[in-house]
CSV table of C-alpha atoms in Angstrom, one decimal:
chain,number,residue,atom,x,y,z
H,13,MET,CA,65.5,103.5,81.9
H,14,GLN,CA,66.6,106.8,83.5
H,15,GLY,CA,69.6,108.4,85.2
H,16,SER,CA,71.3,106.8,88.1
H,17,ALA,CA,68.7,104.0,88.6
H,18,ALA,CA,69.5,102.7,85.1
H,19,CYS,CA,73.2,102.9,85.8
H,20,ARG,CA,72.8,101.0,89.1
H,21,ALA,CA,71.0,98.2,87.3
H,22,ALA,CA,73.5,98.0,84.5
H,23,MET,CA,76.9,98.3,86.3
H,24,PRO,CA,78.1,96.1,89.2
H,25,CYS,CA,80.8,98.7,89.9
H,26,HIS,CA,78.0,100.5,91.8
H,27,ALA,CA,78.5,97.9,94.5
H,28,GLN,CA,81.8,99.7,95.3
H,29,GLY,CA,80.0,103.0,95.6
H,30,GLY,CA,81.0,104.8,92.5
H,31,THR,CA,78.8,104.4,89.5
H,32,GLN,CA,77.7,107.8,88.0
H,33,CYS,CA,75.3,108.5,85.2
H,34,SER,CA,75.1,111.7,83.2
H,35,THR,CA,71.7,113.5,82.8
H,36,THR,CA,71.7,112.4,79.1
H,37,GLY,CA,71.9,108.7,80.1
H,38,SER,CA,75.4,108.1,78.7
H,39,MET,CA,77.3,105.8,81.0
H,40,GLN,CA,80.6,106.5,82.8
H,41,CYS,CA,82.3,105.2,85.9
H,42,SER,CA,84.6,107.1,88.2
H,43,ALA,CA,88.0,105.7,88.6
H,44,ALA,CA,87.7,105.5,92.4
H,45,ALA,CA,84.5,103.5,92.1
H,46,VAL,CA,86.2,100.5,90.7
H,47,GLN,CA,89.6,101.0,92.1
H,48,GLY,CA,90.9,102.0,88.7
H,49,TYR,CA,89.2,99.5,86.4
H,50,VAL,CA,85.9,99.4,84.6
H,51,LEU,CA,84.6,96.3,82.8
H,52,LEU,CA,83.4,97.0,79.3
H,53,TRP,CA,80.7,94.5,78.9
H,54,GLU,CA,80.7,94.2,75.2
H,55,THR,CA,84.4,93.4,74.8
H,56,CYS,CA,85.1,92.2,78.4
H,57,SER,CA,88.2,94.5,78.3
H,58,VAL,CA,89.5,96.8,81.0
H,59,VAL,CA,89.9,100.6,80.9
H,60,PRO,CA,92.9,101.9,82.8
H,61,ARG,CA,92.5,104.4,85.7
H,62,GLY,CA,91.3,107.8,84.7
H,63,MET,CA,89.6,106.8,81.4
H,64,GLN,CA,85.8,106.8,81.1
H,65,CYS,CA,83.6,104.1,79.8
H,66,SER,CA,82.2,106.4,77.1
H,67,GLY,CA,85.7,106.6,75.5
H,68,VAL,CA,84.9,103.3,73.6
H,69,ARG,CA,81.2,103.7,73.0
H,70,GLU,CA,80.3,107.3,73.3
H,71,SER,CA,76.9,106.7,71.7
H,72,MET,CA,75.9,103.8,74.0
H,73,THR,CA,73.2,104.7,76.4
H,74,VAL,CA,72.6,103.1,79.8
H,75,ALA,CA,69.5,101.4,78.4
H,76,GLU,CA,71.5,100.0,75.5
H,77,THR,CA,74.2,98.7,77.8
H,78,HIS,CA,71.7,97.0,80.1
H,79,THR,CA,69.9,95.3,77.2
H,80,LYS,CA,73.2,93.9,76.0
H,81,MET,CA,74.0,92.4,79.4
H,82,ALA,CA,73.3,88.8,80.2
H,83,THR,CA,72.2,87.5,83.6
H,84,VAL,CA,74.1,84.9,85.5
H,85,PRO,CA,72.7,81.4,84.9
H,86,LEU,CA,70.1,80.4,87.5
H,87,GLY,CA,71.6,78.6,90.4
H,88,PHE,CA,75.2,79.5,89.5
H,89,ASN,CA,77.2,81.0,92.4
H,90,ILE,CA,80.7,82.0,91.4
H,91,ASP,CA,81.9,82.0,95.0
H,92,ALA,CA,80.6,78.5,95.8
H,93,PRO,CA,83.5,75.9,95.9
H,94,ARG,CA,83.6,73.6,92.9
H,95,TRP,CA,84.7,70.8,95.2
H,96,ASP,CA,83.6,69.7,98.6
H,97,GLN,CA,85.9,71.6,101.0
H,98,SER,CA,85.1,69.4,103.9
H,99,THR,CA,87.2,66.6,102.4
H,100,PHE,CA,90.9,66.4,101.7
H,101,VAL,CA,90.4,65.3,98.1
H,102,GLY,CA,88.0,68.2,97.5
H,103,ARG,CA,90.5,70.7,98.9
H,104,LEU,CA,93.3,69.1,97.0
H,105,LYS,CA,91.4,69.7,93.7
H,106,HIS,CA,90.7,73.3,94.7
H,107,PHE,CA,94.3,74.1,95.4
H,108,LEU,CA,95.6,72.2,92.4
H,109,ASN,CA,93.4,74.7,90.5
H,110,ILE,CA,94.5,78.0,92.2
H,111,THR,CA,98.2,77.2,92.8
H,112,ASP,CA,98.7,76.3,89.1
H,113,PRO,CA,102.1,77.8,88.4
H,114,ARG,CA,101.0,78.6,84.8
H,115,THR,CA,98.9,81.5,86.2
H,116,VAL,CA,102.1,83.3,87.1
H,117,LEU,CA,102.5,83.9,83.4
H,118,VAL,CA,99.1,85.5,82.9
H,119,PRO,CA,99.4,89.2,82.0
H,120,GLU,CA,98.2,91.8,84.6
H,121,GLU,CA,95.5,93.0,82.2
H,122,GLU,CA,94.0,89.6,82.0
H,123,LEU,CA,94.0,89.3,85.8
H,124,ASP,CA,92.2,92.6,86.0
H,125,ARG,CA,89.6,91.5,83.4
H,126,ALA,CA,89.1,88.3,85.5
H,127,LYS,CA,88.5,90.4,88.6
H,128,ALA,CA,86.0,92.6,86.8
H,129,LEU,CA,84.2,89.6,85.4
H,130,VAL,CA,84.0,87.9,88.9
H,131,GLU,CA,82.7,91.1,90.5
H,132,GLY,CA,80.2,91.5,87.7
H,133,CYS,CA,79.0,87.9,88.2
H,134,ARG,CA,78.5,88.6,91.9
H,135,ALA,CA,76.3,91.5,90.9
H,136,GLY,CA,74.3,89.2,88.7
H,137,LEU,CA,75.3,90.5,85.3
H,138,VAL,CA,77.9,89.1,82.9
H,139,PRO,CA,78.9,89.9,79.3
H,140,PRO,CA,76.6,88.2,76.8
H,141,GLY,CA,77.8,84.8,75.5
H,142,SER,CA,79.9,84.1,78.6
H,143,SER,CA,80.0,80.4,79.3
H,144,GLN,CA,80.3,78.8,82.7
H,145,GLU,CA,83.8,77.6,81.8
H,146,GLN,CA,84.9,81.2,81.2
H,147,LEU,CA,83.4,82.3,84.5
H,148,LEU,CA,85.1,79.5,86.3
H,149,TYR,CA,88.5,80.3,84.6
H,150,ALA,CA,88.1,83.9,85.6
H,151,LYS,CA,87.5,82.8,89.2
H,152,LYS,CA,90.6,80.6,89.1
H,153,LEU,CA,92.7,83.6,88.0
H,154,TYR,CA,91.0,85.8,90.7
H,155,ASP,CA,91.7,83.3,93.5
H,156,SER,CA,95.3,82.8,92.4
H,157,ALA,CA,96.1,86.5,92.3
H,158,PHE,CA,93.8,88.4,94.7
H,159,HIS,CA,93.7,88.2,98.5
H,160,PRO,CA,90.6,86.4,99.8
H,161,ASP,CA,90.1,89.0,102.6
H,162,SER,CA,90.8,92.3,101.0
H,163,GLY,CA,90.4,91.5,97.3
H,164,GLU,CA,93.6,93.4,96.6
H,165,LYS,CA,96.1,92.0,94.0
H,166,MET,CA,98.9,90.1,95.7
H,167,ASN,CA,102.5,90.7,94.7
H,168,LEU,CA,103.7,88.0,92.3
H,169,ILE,CA,106.4,86.5,94.4
H,170,GLY,CA,104.1,86.1,97.4
H,171,ARG,CA,101.4,84.2,95.6
H,172,MET,CA,100.9,80.5,96.2
H,173,SER,CA,101.0,80.0,92.5
H,174,PHE,CA,104.7,81.2,92.6
H,175,GLN,CA,105.6,78.6,95.2
H,176,VAL,CA,106.7,76.0,92.6
H,177,PRO,CA,109.0,78.2,90.4
H,178,GLY,CA,110.3,80.2,93.4
H,179,GLY,CA,110.6,77.4,95.9
H,180,MET,CA,112.2,74.9,93.5
H,181,ALA,CA,115.0,77.4,92.7
H,182,ILE,CA,115.8,78.2,96.3
H,183,THR,CA,115.3,74.7,97.7
H,184,GLY,CA,117.4,73.2,95.0
H,185,CYS,CA,120.2,75.6,95.8
H,186,MET,CA,120.0,75.0,99.5
H,187,LEU,CA,120.3,71.3,99.0
H,188,GLN,CA,123.2,71.7,96.6
H,189,PHE,CA,125.3,74.3,98.4
H,190,TYR,CA,125.2,72.9,102.0
H,191,ARG,CA,128.8,72.1,102.6
H,192,THR,CA,130.4,75.5,103.4
H,193,VAL,CA,129.2,78.0,106.0
H,194,PRO,CA,129.1,81.0,103.6
H,195,ALA,CA,126.9,79.1,101.2
H,196,VAL,CA,124.6,77.9,104.0
H,197,VAL,CA,124.3,81.5,105.3
H,198,PHE,CA,123.5,83.0,101.9
H,199,TRP,CA,120.9,80.5,100.8
H,200,GLN,CA,119.2,80.4,104.2
H,201,TRP,CA,119.0,84.2,104.1
H,202,VAL,CA,117.5,84.1,100.6
H,203,ASN,CA,115.0,81.5,101.7
H,204,GLN,CA,113.9,83.4,104.7
H,205,SER,CA,113.5,86.6,102.7
H,206,PHE,CA,111.3,84.6,100.3
H,207,ASN,CA,109.3,83.1,103.2
H,208,ALA,CA,108.8,86.4,104.9
H,209,LEU,CA,107.3,87.9,101.7
H,210,VAL,CA,105.0,84.8,101.2
H,211,ASN,CA,103.9,84.9,104.9
H,212,TYR,CA,103.1,88.6,104.8
H,213,THR,CA,101.2,88.3,101.4
H,214,ASN,CA,99.1,85.4,102.7
H,215,ARG,CA,98.3,86.7,106.2
H,216,ASN,CA,94.8,87.3,107.4
H,217,ALA,CA,94.4,90.8,105.9
H,218,ALA,CA,92.0,91.9,108.6
H,219,SER,CA,94.9,92.1,111.1
H,220,PRO,CA,97.3,94.9,110.0
H,221,ILE,CA,101.0,94.7,110.9
H,222,THR,CA,103.5,97.5,111.2
H,223,LEU,CA,106.8,97.8,109.4
H,224,ARG,CA,108.6,97.4,112.7
H,225,GLN,CA,106.8,94.2,113.5
H,226,ILE,CA,107.6,92.9,110.0
H,227,GLY,CA,111.3,93.8,110.5
H,228,VAL,CA,111.4,92.0,113.9
H,229,ALA,CA,109.7,88.9,112.5
H,230,TYR,CA,112.1,88.8,109.5
H,231,PHE,CA,115.3,89.2,111.5
H,232,THR,CA,114.2,86.8,114.2
H,233,ALA,CA,113.3,84.1,111.7
H,234,THR,CA,116.4,84.6,109.6
H,235,GLY,CA,118.6,84.5,112.8
H,236,THR,CA,116.8,81.2,113.9
H,237,ALA,CA,117.4,79.6,110.5
H,238,LEU,CA,121.1,80.7,110.3
H,239,ALA,CA,121.8,79.5,113.9
H,240,THR,CA,120.1,76.2,113.2
H,241,ALA,CA,121.8,75.7,109.9
H,242,VAL,CA,125.3,76.8,110.9
H,243,GLY,CA,125.2,75.0,114.2
H,244,LEU,CA,124.0,71.7,112.7
H,245,ASN,CA,126.4,72.1,109.8
H,246,LEU,CA,129.4,72.3,112.2
H,247,TYR,CA,127.9,69.5,114.3
H,248,THR,CA,127.6,67.1,111.4
H,249,LYS,CA,131.1,67.5,110.0
H,250,ARG,CA,132.0,64.1,111.4
H,251,ALA,CA,128.6,62.5,110.9
H,252,PRO,CA,127.5,60.5,107.9
H,253,PRO,CA,127.2,62.6,104.7
H,254,LEU,CA,123.4,62.1,104.5
H,255,LEU,CA,122.9,63.9,107.9
H,256,ALA,CA,124.6,67.0,106.6
H,257,ARG,CA,122.3,67.0,103.6
H,258,TRP,CA,119.3,67.1,105.9
H,259,VAL,CA,120.6,70.3,107.7
H,260,PRO,CA,118.7,72.7,105.3
H,261,PHE,CA,115.4,71.0,106.1
H,262,ALA,CA,116.0,71.3,109.9
H,263,ALA,CA,116.8,75.0,109.4
H,264,VAL,CA,113.7,75.6,107.3
H,265,ALA,CA,111.4,73.8,109.8
H,266,ALA,CA,112.8,75.7,112.7
H,267,ALA,CA,112.5,79.0,110.9
H,268,ASN,CA,108.9,78.4,109.9
H,269,CYS,CA,108.1,77.8,113.6
H,270,VAL,CA,109.3,81.4,114.2
H,271,ASN,CA,108.7,83.3,111.0
H,272,ILE,CA,105.0,82.6,110.6
H,273,PRO,CA,103.9,83.4,114.2
H,274,MET,CA,106.1,86.5,114.3
H,275,MET,CA,104.9,87.8,110.9
H,276,ARG,CA,101.3,87.3,112.0
H,277,GLN,CA,101.7,88.4,115.6
H,278,GLN,CA,98.9,91.0,115.4
H,279,GLU,CA,96.4,88.1,114.9
H,280,ILE,CA,97.7,86.5,118.2
H,281,ILE,CA,97.6,89.8,120.1
H,282,ASN,CA,94.3,91.2,118.8
H,283,GLY,CA,92.6,88.1,117.5
H,284,VAL,CA,91.1,87.3,114.1
H,285,THR,CA,87.6,88.1,113.0
H,286,VAL,CA,85.2,85.1,113.5
H,287,THR,CA,81.8,84.7,111.9
H,288,ASP,CA,78.9,82.4,112.0
H,289,GLY,CA,77.9,80.0,109.2
H,290,ASP,CA,76.3,82.9,107.2
H,291,ASN,CA,79.4,85.1,107.4
H,292,ASN,CA,78.0,87.5,110.0
H,293,GLU,CA,80.8,88.9,112.1
H,294,LEU,CA,80.7,87.8,115.8
H,295,GLY,CA,83.9,89.3,117.2
H,296,HIS,CA,87.7,88.7,117.4
H,297,SER,CA,89.3,85.6,118.9
H,298,ARG,CA,93.0,85.0,119.8
H,299,ARG,CA,92.4,81.3,120.2
H,300,ALA,CA,91.2,81.1,116.6
H,301,ALA,CA,94.3,82.9,115.5
H,302,VAL,CA,96.6,80.5,117.4
H,303,LYS,CA,94.8,77.5,115.8
H,304,GLY,CA,95.0,79.0,112.3
H,305,ILE,CA,98.6,79.9,112.5
H,306,ALA,CA,99.6,76.5,114.0
H,307,GLN,CA,97.9,74.8,111.0
H,308,VAL,CA,99.8,77.0,108.6
H,309,VAL,CA,103.1,76.1,110.3
H,310,VAL,CA,102.3,72.4,109.9
H,311,SER,CA,101.3,72.9,106.3
H,312,ARG,CA,104.5,74.8,105.4
H,313,ILE,CA,106.8,72.2,107.0
H,314,THR,CA,104.8,69.5,105.2
H,315,MET,CA,105.2,71.3,101.9
H,316,ALA,CA,109.0,71.3,102.2
H,317,ALA,CA,109.5,67.9,103.8
H,318,PRO,CA,109.3,65.3,101.0
H,319,GLY,CA,111.7,67.2,98.7
H,320,MET,CA,114.1,68.1,101.4
H,321,ILE,CA,114.2,64.7,103.0
H,322,ILE,CA,113.8,62.3,100.0
H,323,LEU,CA,115.8,64.2,97.5
H,324,PRO,CA,119.1,64.1,99.6
H,325,ILE,CA,118.7,60.3,99.8
H,326,ILE,CA,118.4,60.1,96.0
H,327,MET,CA,121.3,62.5,95.3
H,328,GLU,CA,123.5,60.7,97.9
H,329,ARG,CA,123.1,57.4,95.9
H,330,LEU,CA,123.2,59.0,92.4
H,331,GLU,CA,126.5,60.8,93.1
H,332,LYS,CA,128.3,57.5,93.6
H,333,PHE,CA,127.8,56.6,89.9
H,334,PRO,CA,130.7,57.4,87.6
H,335,PHE,CA,128.6,59.3,85.1
H,336,MET,CA,127.2,61.6,87.9
H,337,GLN,CA,130.8,62.4,89.0
H,338,ARG,CA,131.6,63.5,85.4
H,339,ILE,CA,128.7,66.0,85.4
H,340,ARG,CA,129.1,67.7,88.8
H,341,VAL,CA,128.2,71.0,87.2
H,342,LEU,CA,124.7,69.7,86.5
H,343,HIS,CA,124.0,68.5,90.0
H,344,GLY,CA,122.5,71.9,91.0
H,345,PRO,CA,120.1,72.2,88.0
H,346,LEU,CA,119.1,68.5,88.5
H,347,GLN,CA,118.2,69.2,92.1
H,348,VAL,CA,116.2,72.3,91.2
H,349,LEU,CA,114.2,70.3,88.6
H,350,LEU,CA,113.6,67.5,91.1
H,351,CYS,CA,112.5,70.0,93.7
H,352,GLY,CA,110.0,71.4,91.2
H,353,GLY,CA,108.6,67.9,90.7
H,354,PHE,CA,108.0,67.5,94.5
H,355,LEU,CA,106.6,71.0,95.0
H,356,LEU,CA,104.2,70.7,92.0
H,357,PHE,CA,102.2,68.2,94.1
H,358,MET,CA,103.2,69.2,97.6
H,359,VAL,CA,102.2,72.8,97.4
H,360,PRO,CA,98.5,72.0,96.8
H,361,ALA,CA,98.6,68.9,99.0
H,362,ALA,CA,100.1,70.9,102.0
H,363,CYS,CA,97.6,73.7,101.5
H,364,ALA,CA,94.8,71.1,101.5
H,365,LEU,CA,95.7,69.6,104.8
H,366,PHE,CA,93.3,71.9,106.6
H,367,PRO,CA,90.2,73.8,105.4
H,368,GLN,CA,90.9,77.4,104.4
H,369,ARG,CA,87.8,78.4,106.2
H,370,CYS,CA,88.7,77.1,109.6
H,371,SER,CA,86.2,76.4,112.3
H,372,LEU,CA,86.4,76.5,116.1
H,373,ALA,CA,83.8,75.2,118.5
H,374,LEU,CA,82.0,77.8,120.6
H,375,THR,CA,83.1,76.1,123.8
H,376,ASP,CA,86.8,76.6,122.8
H,377,LEU,CA,86.5,80.4,122.5
H,378,GLU,CA,87.5,82.9,125.1
H,379,LEU,CA,85.0,83.1,127.9
H,380,GLU,CA,84.1,86.8,127.2
H,381,LEU,CA,83.5,86.2,123.5
H,382,ARG,CA,81.6,83.0,124.1
H,383,ASP,CA,79.3,84.7,126.6
H,384,SER,CA,78.7,87.6,124.1
H,385,ILE,CA,77.7,85.2,121.3
H,386,VAL,CA,75.4,83.1,123.6
H,387,ALA,CA,73.8,86.3,124.8
H,388,LYS,CA,73.0,87.4,121.3
H,389,HIS,CA,72.3,84.1,119.5
H,390,GLY,CA,71.6,81.5,122.2
H,391,ASP,CA,72.6,78.0,121.1
H,392,LYS,CA,72.2,78.8,117.3
H,393,VAL,CA,76.0,79.2,116.8
H,394,PRO,CA,77.8,76.0,117.8
H,395,TYR,CA,80.8,76.8,115.7
H,396,VAL,CA,82.6,80.0,114.5
H,397,TYR,CA,84.6,80.3,111.3
H,398,PHE,CA,87.6,82.3,110.2
H,399,ASN,CA,90.2,82.5,107.4
H,400,LYS,CA,93.3,80.8,108.6
H,401,GLY,CA,95.6,82.2,105.8
H,402,LEU,CA,98.0,80.1,103.8
């Protein structure tokens, strides 16, 4: 094997445009080629930005590297869903897998190794001895930490796998500290700050948003939540105690109806990218954006509903027992733990309500886009597809 041709055959990082081979045949990858990481196939480890592959195996030639590579098992597609995504049960299994809160504890280096392994598998080459289980686990880590559109690593707090630990703490505190206006204001502000980060992180990355639009979305949603919470809090002063406990949920639901559309307003203004069944881009659709965002709003409210509706009923009854009155200091931690129990199931269940790859009938598209698709493809594209976000 010679020069760059051998290098292209051996290294999937060439797919990103940057594999380089020296004239002597020793292998090295530019940092820009792989966005700062290079998979070392023998050890499946990651080299930080700026270091060269030859730093570990200076004597390894490209030919030696290629011979040590293994090909992906015949018929195995790492991007193919493990479960049927056309059914709720299949989607539930998928999201139980990628929203696993334990992935939050995975070190950054292991996430980078998982990404390199997934990209190598897409290129058709994997480290020798890699089992299908290892490849699927790498894909699980990749899906939990990297954006499906851009492939960039998402911030920790905004990942769906952080919804259980982050959401249980904030929701538990909102349900515990609901009696005074200052407490309501503080915890609603904390919750909307958290939600804004989650919504921004899980947006459709093909539709950029400016800092000004982010700020407007954040303050509008926070203002809506505070107005709803404080207004209902004052209104329910003379109402049964249980109604007052449901005020946080009403505020969260109202804020979600504002926060998500505002944070993703660029999608509504400019449309989202729609494709055919083979992922060929067809154009941009505002109607597709509206459908996707509406489904996300419903999912988010559903995610919060059981814990914020059922848990107040449970606590209202438990607090009447003498032993609960003696341990008031533990009411807050108890609600946090119970919220965690609800969210552990509701996060994947709510995400699974609608397909991640959303579809829209050709007849429901904007007239101009529909005519353009029909002119190019005739009646071969009855539906278009797009990423609705989470």
